């Protein structure tokens, strides 16, 4: 086994590439050339990307597609989606068209509260701790004045701090549980800075608090960090139409609506199905989150925690038929930003936000929720009618053809051959072989 490298981060980019290619690849020259093929010709743009993370070697492309014709709260949007999976953008576009013809999507913001916690250990009387908290709370807020000033000017800031006793679940464990309004910012830096200031003030103040014994004065702060679980920063997106309007071609509206509602009910009660059902929703959500430079890991973590909030993992969407009207909706927590972070830095993110008409964070919450709902509608519509593979494999056809470097004329010929045939990997490969022979 070779020894670990020292000071890798100090090497320049070329040296890093040489090292990794020579140490870990079969054909170092090919690996180096490949990594460099993905560099941007514009040196300034490349440097910008190099500096987003550490030890950057090159760029990793994802396709950016557009799903047009989304009618959301009476406004038409073209939604940018960054995703590698075929069919997702097509499904979004189809669902947009379908619901655009039936009144569009409606959204409602159910809250915008973000959360952060100082986790600490305290050995002593809970009543004394509560008295100390009541005494120090104004100072917790005032010591953050420099941090909160500009957020407060815009109408946001710290909305509350409470003391939470968790010692029943973990010995000596308590929290400062704080809530924030961060407006159009995702707010992670703002929240974490406030929390670290709370922790400092709280710990220092305890050492001089008369109501504590000497032992009680020694509060041990374990960590201060925002929570990505934001059940009070929530959005609802919905569609509805008379069941008759769901009739399309050979599809009977009433039968379709009933089967669709059953499919949703299954996801509500069966976790194995719920996970795949929600994965399809996240196809739509993550693609917009990525395109707009938001943190998809944070959103994923928060959304799945929300899906499991009752103790059983369940569907994020719901559906019903009431008085002849089909209703389909989603409610999800989303902490998003349209200012700060990558939004002013990444040129593609700036463009995506421009395409979305410079949305506020609230408007983006609605757009993202709609994208998830649309994706779920398209998936369930296919699943309860033709099955998912028909549409999916058609899109997959091009991936297979690309794998074999098919030319445009070969692609055209093979796609027309598969117009009314089932696509499978081997069938496509055989057809291409036959064509080439
Ligand atoms: C595939 O990426 C997503 C689906 O499996 C979602 C679903 O089953 O609802 C099609």
Tab-separated table of C-alpha atoms and ligand atoms in Angstrom:
chain	number	residue	atom	x	y	z
A	1	UNK	CA	0.000	0.000	0.000
A	2	UNK	CA	1.404	3.426	-0.936
A	3	UNK	CA	1.758	6.098	1.748
A	4	UNK	CA	-0.746	8.984	2.062
A	5	UNK	CA	0.146	12.187	0.231
A	6	UNK	CA	1.086	15.194	2.355
A	7	UNK	CA	0.033	18.708	1.333
A	8	UNK	CA	-2.191	17.701	-1.601
A	9	UNK	CA	-4.255	20.867	-1.216
A	10	UNK	CA	-1.100	22.987	-1.690
A	11	UNK	CA	-0.362	21.499	-5.132
A	12	UNK	CA	-1.499	23.512	-8.142
A	13	UNK	CA	-4.320	22.135	-10.289
A	14	UNK	CA	-2.051	20.550	-12.923
A	15	UNK	CA	0.003	18.820	-10.250
A	16	UNK	CA	-3.142	17.508	-8.562
A	17	UNK	CA	-4.331	16.118	-11.889
A	18	UNK	CA	-0.946	14.505	-12.578
A	19	UNK	CA	-0.923	12.914	-9.138
A	20	UNK	CA	-4.435	11.487	-9.274
A	21	UNK	CA	-4.112	10.274	-12.875
A	22	UNK	CA	-0.765	8.616	-12.291
A	23	UNK	CA	-1.718	7.060	-8.956
A	24	UNK	CA	-5.242	5.893	-9.584
A	25	UNK	CA	-5.975	5.435	-13.303
A	26	UNK	CA	-5.069	2.779	-15.866
A	27	UNK	CA	-4.280	5.278	-18.609
A	28	UNK	CA	-2.961	8.457	-16.973
A	29	UNK	CA	-2.570	10.407	-20.213
A	30	UNK	CA	-6.186	9.693	-21.217
A	31	UNK	CA	-7.435	10.584	-17.714
A	32	UNK	CA	-5.521	13.893	-17.738
A	33	UNK	CA	-6.848	14.735	-21.196
A	34	UNK	CA	-10.407	13.900	-20.150
A	35	UNK	CA	-10.245	16.066	-17.025
A	36	UNK	CA	-8.923	18.978	-19.091
A	37	UNK	CA	-11.569	18.553	-21.810
A	38	UNK	CA	-14.080	19.630	-19.185
A	39	UNK	CA	-12.245	22.861	-18.354
A	40	UNK	CA	-13.975	25.985	-19.544
A	41	UNK	CA	-12.161	27.964	-22.256
A	42	UNK	CA	-12.890	31.165	-20.383
A	43	UNK	CA	-10.141	31.214	-17.733
A	44	UNK	CA	-12.050	33.596	-15.446
A	45	UNK	CA	-15.159	31.456	-15.515
A	46	UNK	CA	-13.060	28.379	-14.828
A	47	UNK	CA	-11.375	30.061	-11.887
A	48	UNK	CA	-14.765	30.981	-10.461
A	49	UNK	CA	-15.772	27.315	-10.520
A	50	UNK	CA	-12.387	26.200	-9.203
A	51	UNK	CA	-12.953	28.362	-6.170
A	52	UNK	CA	-16.420	27.075	-5.286
A	53	UNK	CA	-14.877	24.027	-3.611
A	54	UNK	CA	-11.479	22.694	-2.595
A	55	UNK	CA	-9.051	20.536	-4.607
A	56	UNK	CA	-10.969	21.245	-7.830
A	57	UNK	CA	-9.669	19.370	-10.858
A	58	UNK	CA	-12.321	20.123	-13.431
A	59	UNK	CA	-16.074	20.569	-13.898
A	60	UNK	CA	-18.764	17.927	-13.731
A	61	UNK	CA	-21.570	18.659	-16.182
A	62	UNK	CA	-25.264	18.101	-15.618
A	63	UNK	CA	-27.691	18.927	-18.424
A	64	UNK	CA	-29.838	22.012	-17.856
A	65	UNK	CA	-33.262	21.662	-19.444
A	66	UNK	CA	-36.401	23.770	-19.519
A	67	UNK	CA	-39.965	22.722	-18.773
A	68	UNK	CA	-42.137	25.485	-20.272
A	69	UNK	CA	-45.817	26.400	-19.854
A	70	UNK	CA	-46.171	26.107	-16.085
A	71	UNK	CA	-49.204	28.168	-15.113
A	72	UNK	CA	-48.673	28.916	-11.415
A	73	UNK	CA	-50.980	31.312	-9.573
A	74	UNK	CA	-52.025	32.748	-12.950
A	75	UNK	CA	-48.454	33.436	-14.060
A	76	UNK	CA	-46.672	31.492	-16.797
A	77	UNK	CA	-43.236	30.115	-15.955
A	78	UNK	CA	-40.578	28.225	-17.879
A	79	UNK	CA	-38.830	26.144	-15.221
A	80	UNK	CA	-35.089	25.443	-15.472
A	81	UNK	CA	-34.152	21.931	-14.372
A	82	UNK	CA	-30.639	20.538	-13.847
A	83	UNK	CA	-30.795	16.755	-13.836
A	84	UNK	CA	-29.115	13.751	-15.440
A	85	UNK	CA	-32.172	11.457	-15.573
A	86	UNK	CA	-34.006	11.163	-18.890
A	87	UNK	CA	-37.807	11.610	-18.885
A	88	UNK	CA	-37.954	14.025	-15.933
A	89	UNK	CA	-38.052	17.240	-17.976
A	90	UNK	CA	-40.400	15.662	-20.516
A	91	UNK	CA	-42.713	14.536	-17.680
A	92	UNK	CA	-42.678	18.025	-16.144
A	93	UNK	CA	-43.492	19.634	-19.498
A	94	UNK	CA	-46.331	17.201	-20.121
A	95	UNK	CA	-47.837	17.762	-16.664
A	96	UNK	CA	-47.481	21.537	-17.123
A	97	UNK	CA	-49.399	21.373	-20.397
A	98	UNK	CA	-52.035	19.074	-18.891
A	99	UNK	CA	-52.728	21.326	-15.892
A	100	UNK	CA	-52.245	24.524	-17.881
A	101	UNK	CA	-55.350	23.489	-19.816
A	102	UNK	CA	-57.220	22.928	-16.539
A	103	UNK	CA	-56.612	26.156	-14.635
A	104	UNK	CA	-52.977	25.643	-13.635
A	105	UNK	CA	-51.325	25.202	-10.254
A	106	UNK	CA	-52.125	27.108	-7.073
A	107	UNK	CA	-49.625	27.672	-4.270
A	108	UNK	CA	-49.859	28.876	-0.689
A	109	UNK	CA	-47.045	29.675	1.744
A	110	UNK	CA	-47.855	28.077	5.113
A	111	UNK	CA	-44.913	29.580	7.013
A	112	UNK	CA	-41.365	30.856	6.626
A	113	UNK	CA	-39.860	30.104	10.039
A	114	UNK	CA	-36.291	28.742	10.154
A	115	UNK	CA	-34.775	27.044	13.189
A	116	UNK	CA	-31.408	26.891	14.917
A	117	UNK	CA	-30.259	25.374	18.198
A	118	UNK	CA	-27.507	25.718	20.749
A	119	UNK	CA	-27.068	22.270	22.272
A	120	UNK	CA	-25.594	22.360	25.769
A	121	UNK	CA	-25.013	20.321	28.916
A	122	UNK	CA	-25.967	21.658	32.336
A	123	UNK	CA	-25.794	19.872	35.670
A	124	UNK	CA	-28.104	21.389	38.235
A	125	UNK	CA	-31.547	22.718	39.038
A	126	UNK	CA	-33.807	23.183	36.000
A	127	UNK	CA	-35.632	26.007	37.804
A	128	UNK	CA	-32.337	27.876	38.288
A	129	UNK	CA	-31.518	27.365	34.610
A	130	UNK	CA	-34.923	28.722	33.607
A	131	UNK	CA	-34.373	31.769	35.837
A	132	UNK	CA	-30.952	32.310	34.244
A	133	UNK	CA	-32.427	31.978	30.749
A	134	UNK	CA	-35.151	34.574	31.533
A	135	UNK	CA	-32.453	36.899	32.889
A	136	UNK	CA	-30.038	36.513	29.941
A	137	UNK	CA	-32.545	36.369	27.053
A	138	UNK	CA	-32.558	40.142	26.337
A	139	UNK	CA	-28.744	40.064	26.250
A	140	UNK	CA	-28.750	37.042	23.905
A	141	UNK	CA	-30.668	39.231	21.472
A	142	UNK	CA	-28.793	42.481	22.062
A	143	UNK	CA	-25.354	40.859	21.701
A	144	UNK	CA	-26.428	39.861	18.173
A	145	UNK	CA	-27.361	43.430	17.195
A	146	UNK	CA	-24.490	43.812	14.723
A	147	UNK	CA	-25.404	40.537	13.056
A	148	UNK	CA	-29.134	41.188	12.864
A	149	UNK	CA	-29.146	44.893	11.970
A	150	UNK	CA	-29.421	44.603	8.202
A	151	UNK	CA	-31.792	41.612	8.305
A	152	UNK	CA	-34.037	43.555	10.727
A	153	UNK	CA	-34.030	46.599	8.443
A	154	UNK	CA	-35.559	44.377	5.754
A	155	UNK	CA	-38.172	42.957	8.155
A	156	UNK	CA	-36.449	39.763	9.278
A	157	UNK	CA	-34.270	38.681	12.189
A	158	UNK	CA	-34.496	36.522	15.286
A	159	UNK	CA	-38.157	35.889	16.074
A	160	UNK	CA	-37.768	34.035	19.381
A	161	UNK	CA	-35.505	31.972	21.623
A	162	UNK	CA	-36.798	29.408	24.087
A	163	UNK	CA	-35.106	27.113	26.569
A	164	UNK	CA	-35.862	23.438	25.972
A	165	UNK	CA	-35.292	20.758	28.599
A	166	UNK	CA	-34.181	17.531	26.914
A	167	UNK	CA	-32.657	16.020	30.041
A	168	UNK	CA	-35.386	13.375	30.151
A	169	UNK	CA	-34.028	11.918	26.893
A	170	UNK	CA	-30.323	12.570	27.423
A	171	UNK	CA	-28.857	13.304	30.838
A	172	UNK	CA	-28.062	17.014	31.417
A	173	UNK	CA	-29.003	17.965	27.851
A	174	UNK	CA	-30.760	21.288	27.156
A	175	UNK	CA	-31.187	23.550	24.150
A	176	UNK	CA	-31.591	27.151	23.210
A	177	UNK	CA	-34.120	26.700	20.443
A	178	UNK	CA	-34.252	29.811	18.264
A	179	UNK	CA	-36.515	30.771	15.389
A	180	UNK	CA	-35.600	33.119	12.545
A	181	UNK	CA	-37.121	34.984	9.623
A	182	UNK	CA	-34.494	35.201	6.896
A	183	UNK	CA	-36.675	36.605	4.082
A	184	UNK	CA	-35.160	35.882	0.643
A	185	UNK	CA	-31.977	34.364	2.049
A	186	UNK	CA	-31.695	30.679	2.888
A	187	UNK	CA	-30.067	32.151	5.968
A	188	UNK	CA	-27.610	29.426	6.987
A	189	UNK	CA	-24.722	31.826	7.656
A	190	UNK	CA	-26.943	34.345	9.388
A	191	UNK	CA	-28.497	31.708	11.640
A	192	UNK	CA	-25.212	29.988	12.486
A	193	UNK	CA	-23.521	33.300	13.313
A	194	UNK	CA	-26.386	34.264	15.643
A	195	UNK	CA	-26.288	30.832	17.301
A	196	UNK	CA	-22.552	31.022	17.930
A	197	UNK	CA	-23.050	34.450	19.505
A	198	UNK	CA	-25.907	33.097	21.690
A	199	UNK	CA	-23.598	30.308	22.843
A	200	UNK	CA	-20.824	32.746	23.802
A	201	UNK	CA	-23.154	35.094	25.662
A	202	UNK	CA	-24.975	32.240	27.363
A	203	UNK	CA	-21.849	30.479	28.579
A	204	UNK	CA	-20.074	33.650	29.721
A	205	UNK	CA	-23.147	35.048	31.512
A	206	UNK	CA	-23.644	31.812	33.469
A	207	UNK	CA	-20.280	32.275	35.153
A	208	UNK	CA	-21.550	35.427	36.893
A	209	UNK	CA	-25.166	34.468	37.556
A	210	UNK	CA	-25.930	34.700	41.268
A	211	UNK	CA	-28.813	32.219	41.113
A	212	UNK	CA	-26.410	29.391	40.190
A	213	UNK	CA	-24.170	27.347	42.451
A	214	UNK	CA	-20.528	27.239	41.400
A	215	UNK	CA	-21.081	23.896	39.623
A	216	UNK	CA	-24.169	25.226	37.817
A	217	UNK	CA	-22.167	28.150	36.461
A	218	UNK	CA	-20.180	25.739	34.270
A	219	UNK	CA	-22.384	25.309	31.189
A	220	UNK	CA	-20.835	23.150	28.498
A	221	UNK	CA	-21.839	24.151	24.952
A	222	UNK	CA	-21.684	21.090	22.711
A	223	UNK	CA	-22.551	22.753	19.388
A	224	UNK	CA	-24.477	25.544	17.739
A	225	UNK	CA	-26.072	24.867	14.365
A	226	UNK	CA	-29.155	25.536	12.277
A	227	UNK	CA	-31.658	22.750	11.685
A	228	UNK	CA	-32.475	21.607	8.165
A	229	UNK	CA	-35.791	20.367	9.516
A	230	UNK	CA	-38.124	23.290	8.893
A	231	UNK	CA	-41.711	22.063	9.281
A	232	UNK	CA	-42.854	25.671	9.857
A	233	UNK	CA	-41.252	26.861	6.599
A	234	UNK	CA	-43.761	25.124	4.428
A	235	UNK	CA	-45.535	25.478	1.115
A	236	UNK	CA	-48.608	23.869	-0.388
A	237	UNK	CA	-49.144	23.404	-4.129
A	238	UNK	CA	-52.322	21.993	-5.585
A	239	UNK	CA	-54.318	21.281	-8.709
A	240	UNK	CA	-57.966	20.417	-9.122
A	241	UNK	CA	-60.524	19.948	-11.852
A	242	UNK	CA	-63.860	18.250	-12.404
A	243	UNK	CA	-63.279	14.518	-12.798
A	244	UNK	CA	-64.836	14.640	-16.302
A	245	UNK	CA	-62.032	16.927	-17.448
A	246	UNK	CA	-59.537	14.148	-16.749
A	247	UNK	CA	-60.979	12.174	-19.651
A	248	UNK	CA	-58.391	12.013	-22.438
A	249	UNK	CA	-58.356	9.734	-25.477
A	250	UNK	CA	-59.165	6.247	-24.242
A	251	UNK	CA	-58.732	7.314	-20.593
A	252	UNK	CA	-62.017	7.629	-18.708
A	253	UNK	CA	-61.831	10.530	-16.228
A	254	UNK	CA	-63.710	8.887	-13.353
A	255	UNK	CA	-61.849	5.564	-13.633
A	256	UNK	CA	-58.519	7.364	-13.950
A	257	UNK	CA	-59.199	9.611	-10.932
A	258	UNK	CA	-60.193	6.630	-8.781
A	259	UNK	CA	-57.109	4.637	-9.733
A	260	UNK	CA	-54.904	7.696	-9.211
A	261	UNK	CA	-56.327	8.271	-5.713
A	262	UNK	CA	-55.737	4.590	-4.925
A	263	UNK	CA	-52.113	4.908	-6.041
A	264	UNK	CA	-51.653	7.872	-3.689
A	265	UNK	CA	-53.385	6.026	-0.830
A	266	UNK	CA	-50.954	3.128	-1.317
A	267	UNK	CA	-48.021	5.548	-0.974
A	268	UNK	CA	-49.682	6.989	2.144
A	269	UNK	CA	-49.812	3.652	3.933
A	270	UNK	CA	-46.952	1.614	2.442
A	271	UNK	CA	-43.418	2.890	3.143
A	272	UNK	CA	-41.785	0.786	0.384
A	273	UNK	CA	-43.991	2.515	-2.163
A	274	UNK	CA	-43.818	5.892	-0.395
A	275	UNK	CA	-40.049	6.065	-0.803
A	276	UNK	CA	-40.240	5.554	-4.585
A	277	UNK	CA	-43.279	7.823	-4.851
A	278	UNK	CA	-41.374	10.576	-3.011
A	279	UNK	CA	-38.210	9.873	-5.014
A	280	UNK	CA	-40.196	10.747	-8.124
A	281	UNK	CA	-41.341	13.980	-6.447
A	282	UNK	CA	-37.718	14.803	-5.607
A	283	UNK	CA	-36.812	14.327	-9.299
A	284	UNK	CA	-38.776	17.493	-9.922
A	285	UNK	CA	-37.760	19.291	-6.742
A	286	UNK	CA	-33.998	18.654	-6.801
A	287	UNK	CA	-33.711	19.628	-10.468
A	288	UNK	CA	-35.047	23.125	-9.731
A	289	UNK	CA	-33.146	23.376	-6.450
A	290	UNK	CA	-29.899	22.609	-8.306
A	291	UNK	CA	-30.635	24.952	-11.206
A	292	UNK	CA	-31.318	27.799	-8.761
A	293	UNK	CA	-28.163	27.187	-6.716
A	294	UNK	CA	-29.929	25.985	-3.592
A	295	UNK	CA	-28.764	23.230	-1.252
A	296	UNK	CA	-30.469	20.021	-2.371
A	297	UNK	CA	-28.983	17.963	0.486
A	298	UNK	CA	-30.602	20.285	3.016
A	299	UNK	CA	-33.919	20.102	1.199
A	300	UNK	CA	-33.741	16.304	0.840
A	301	UNK	CA	-32.965	15.823	4.554
A	302	UNK	CA	-35.771	18.166	5.636
A	303	UNK	CA	-38.352	16.806	3.234
A	304	UNK	CA	-37.804	13.167	4.192
A	305	UNK	CA	-37.884	14.011	7.905
A	306	UNK	CA	-41.220	15.707	7.231
A	307	UNK	CA	-42.460	12.632	5.348
A	308	UNK	CA	-41.698	10.588	8.478
A	309	UNK	CA	-43.045	13.100	11.031
A	310	UNK	CA	-45.789	10.798	12.305
A	311	UNK	CA	-43.292	7.999	12.941
A	312	UNK	CA	-44.165	6.254	9.681
A	313	UNK	CA	-42.638	7.300	6.347
A	314	UNK	CA	-45.481	8.376	4.077
A	315	UNK	CA	-46.404	10.111	0.837
A	316	UNK	CA	-45.695	13.816	0.432
A	317	UNK	CA	-48.674	14.184	-1.899
A	318	UNK	CA	-52.355	13.532	-1.304
A	319	UNK	CA	-55.394	13.183	-3.539
A	320	UNK	CA	-59.156	12.945	-3.221
A	321	UNK	CA	-62.349	13.095	-5.253
A	322	UNK	CA	-65.003	15.305	-3.673
A	323	UNK	CA	-68.339	16.221	-5.263
A	324	UNK	CA	-67.094	15.164	-8.685
A	325	UNK	CA	-63.911	17.211	-8.394
A	326	UNK	CA	-60.425	15.700	-8.403
A	327	UNK	CA	-57.967	17.346	-5.958
A	328	UNK	CA	-54.228	16.648	-5.830
A	329	UNK	CA	-51.791	18.470	-3.565
A	330	UNK	CA	-48.392	18.496	-1.879
A	331	UNK	CA	-47.238	20.104	1.372
A	332	UNK	CA	-43.502	20.277	1.940
A	333	UNK	CA	-40.962	22.155	4.040
A	334	UNK	CA	-38.507	24.144	1.894
A	335	UNK	CA	-35.832	26.549	3.154
A	336	UNK	CA	-34.686	28.301	-0.023
A	337	UNK	CA	-32.785	31.412	-0.944
A	338	UNK	CA	-32.923	33.702	-3.943
A	339	UNK	CA	-30.222	36.023	-2.585
A	340	UNK	CA	-26.838	35.136	-1.092
A	341	UNK	CA	-24.978	31.857	-1.539
A	342	UNK	CA	-24.408	30.919	-5.178
A	343	UNK	CA	-27.208	33.158	-6.453
A	344	UNK	CA	-24.938	36.082	-7.325
A	345	UNK	CA	-21.872	33.965	-8.082
A	346	UNK	CA	-22.797	31.168	-10.437
A	347	UNK	CA	-23.662	32.532	-13.886
A	348	UNK	CA	-26.068	29.664	-14.650
A	349	UNK	CA	-27.841	30.170	-11.334
A	350	UNK	CA	-28.212	33.878	-12.097
A	351	UNK	CA	-29.680	32.985	-15.472
A	352	UNK	CA	-32.053	30.388	-13.965
A	353	UNK	CA	-33.345	33.012	-11.512
A	354	UNK	CA	-33.737	35.506	-14.348
A	355	UNK	CA	-35.731	32.928	-16.355
A	356	UNK	CA	-37.936	32.493	-13.271
A	357	UNK	CA	-38.486	36.290	-13.224
A	358	UNK	CA	-36.282	36.919	-10.166
A	359	UNK	CA	-38.565	35.146	-7.696
A	360	UNK	CA	-38.679	35.914	-3.996
A	361	UNK	CA	-37.830	32.958	-1.765
A	362	UNK	CA	-41.585	32.490	-1.239
A	363	UNK	CA	-42.289	32.447	-4.981
A	364	UNK	CA	-39.449	29.952	-5.480
A	365	UNK	CA	-40.927	27.721	-2.742
A	366	UNK	CA	-44.137	27.640	-4.772
A	367	UNK	CA	-42.363	26.907	-8.067
A	368	UNK	CA	-40.318	24.094	-6.519
A	369	UNK	CA	-43.367	22.522	-4.877
A	370	UNK	CA	-45.235	22.692	-8.186
A	371	UNK	CA	-42.329	21.002	-9.927
A	372	UNK	CA	-42.527	18.142	-7.402
A	373	UNK	CA	-46.299	17.859	-7.712
A	374	UNK	CA	-46.148	17.913	-11.518
A	375	UNK	CA	-43.501	15.196	-11.521
A	376	UNK	CA	-45.582	13.008	-9.221
A	377	UNK	CA	-48.667	13.575	-11.351
A	378	UNK	CA	-46.805	12.533	-14.503
A	379	UNK	CA	-45.315	9.445	-12.826
A	380	UNK	CA	-48.645	8.261	-11.351
A	381	UNK	CA	-50.506	8.997	-14.561
A	382	UNK	CA	-48.098	6.743	-16.443
A	383	UNK	CA	-48.009	4.110	-13.689
A	384	UNK	CA	-51.788	3.693	-13.466
A	385	UNK	CA	-52.310	3.719	-17.247
A	386	UNK	CA	-49.564	2.613	-19.668
A	387	UNK	CA	-46.886	1.758	-17.101
A	388	UNK	CA	-43.689	3.729	-16.635
A	389	UNK	CA	-41.406	1.888	-19.028
A	390	UNK	CA	-43.053	2.898	-22.294
A	391	UNK	CA	-42.191	6.594	-22.037
A	392	UNK	CA	-39.035	6.004	-20.043
A	393	UNK	CA	-37.447	3.571	-22.479
A	394	UNK	CA	-38.191	5.891	-25.410
A	395	UNK	CA	-36.097	8.550	-23.695
A	396	UNK	CA	-33.582	5.921	-22.732
A	397	UNK	CA	-33.245	4.941	-26.392
A	398	UNK	CA	-31.127	8.023	-27.012
A	399	UNK	CA	-28.883	7.239	-24.060
A	400	UNK	CA	-28.284	3.766	-25.478
A	401	UNK	CA	-27.627	5.156	-28.965
A	402	UNK	CA	-25.211	7.719	-27.541
A	403	UNK	CA	-23.348	4.965	-25.728
A	404	UNK	CA	-22.671	3.445	-29.140
A	405	UNK	CA	-21.769	6.792	-30.752
A	406	UNK	CA	-24.725	6.612	-33.130
A	407	UNK	CA	-24.740	9.298	-35.823
A	408	UNK	CA	-27.760	11.590	-36.328
A	409	UNK	CA	-28.986	9.526	-39.275
A	410	UNK	CA	-28.609	6.295	-37.268
A	411	UNK	CA	-30.561	7.884	-34.389
A	412	UNK	CA	-33.319	8.926	-36.743
A	413	UNK	CA	-33.535	5.494	-38.347
A	414	UNK	CA	-33.563	3.593	-35.045
A	415	UNK	CA	-36.095	5.926	-33.375
A	416	UNK	CA	-38.500	5.444	-36.238
A	417	UNK	CA	-37.994	1.659	-36.043
A	418	UNK	CA	-38.917	1.797	-32.331
A	419	UNK	CA	-41.912	4.095	-32.770
A	420	UNK	CA	-44.313	1.222	-32.033
A	421	UNK	CA	-41.919	-1.299	-30.476
A	422	UNK	CA	-40.847	-1.933	-26.910
A	423	UNK	CA	-37.413	-0.468	-26.241
A	424	UNK	CA	-34.939	-2.743	-24.530
A	425	UNK	CA	-31.177	-2.395	-24.368
A	426	UNK	CA	-30.524	-5.541	-26.400
A	427	UNK	CA	-33.213	-4.748	-29.004
A	428	UNK	CA	-31.652	-1.325	-29.635
A	429	UNK	CA	-28.116	-2.712	-29.802
A	430	UNK	CA	-29.237	-5.424	-32.267
A	431	UNK	CA	-31.069	-2.899	-34.430
A	432	UNK	CA	-28.005	-0.651	-34.523
A	433	UNK	CA	-25.790	-3.627	-35.397
A	434	UNK	CA	-28.136	-4.612	-38.215
A	435	UNK	CA	-28.202	-1.057	-39.522
A	436	UNK	CA	-24.434	-0.834	-39.490
A	437	UNK	CA	-24.047	-4.160	-41.260
B	1	LIG	C1	-38.175	7.318	-11.377
B	1	LIG	O1	-37.067	8.180	-11.286
B	1	LIG	C2	-39.305	7.829	-10.503
B	1	LIG	C3	-40.535	6.915	-10.432
B	1	LIG	O2	-40.162	5.623	-9.983
B	1	LIG	C4	-41.481	7.564	-9.426
B	1	LIG	C5	-42.685	6.720	-9.046
B	1	LIG	O3	-42.603	5.482	-9.094
B	1	LIG	O4	-43.680	7.339	-8.630
B	1	LIG	C6	-41.188	6.768	-11.761
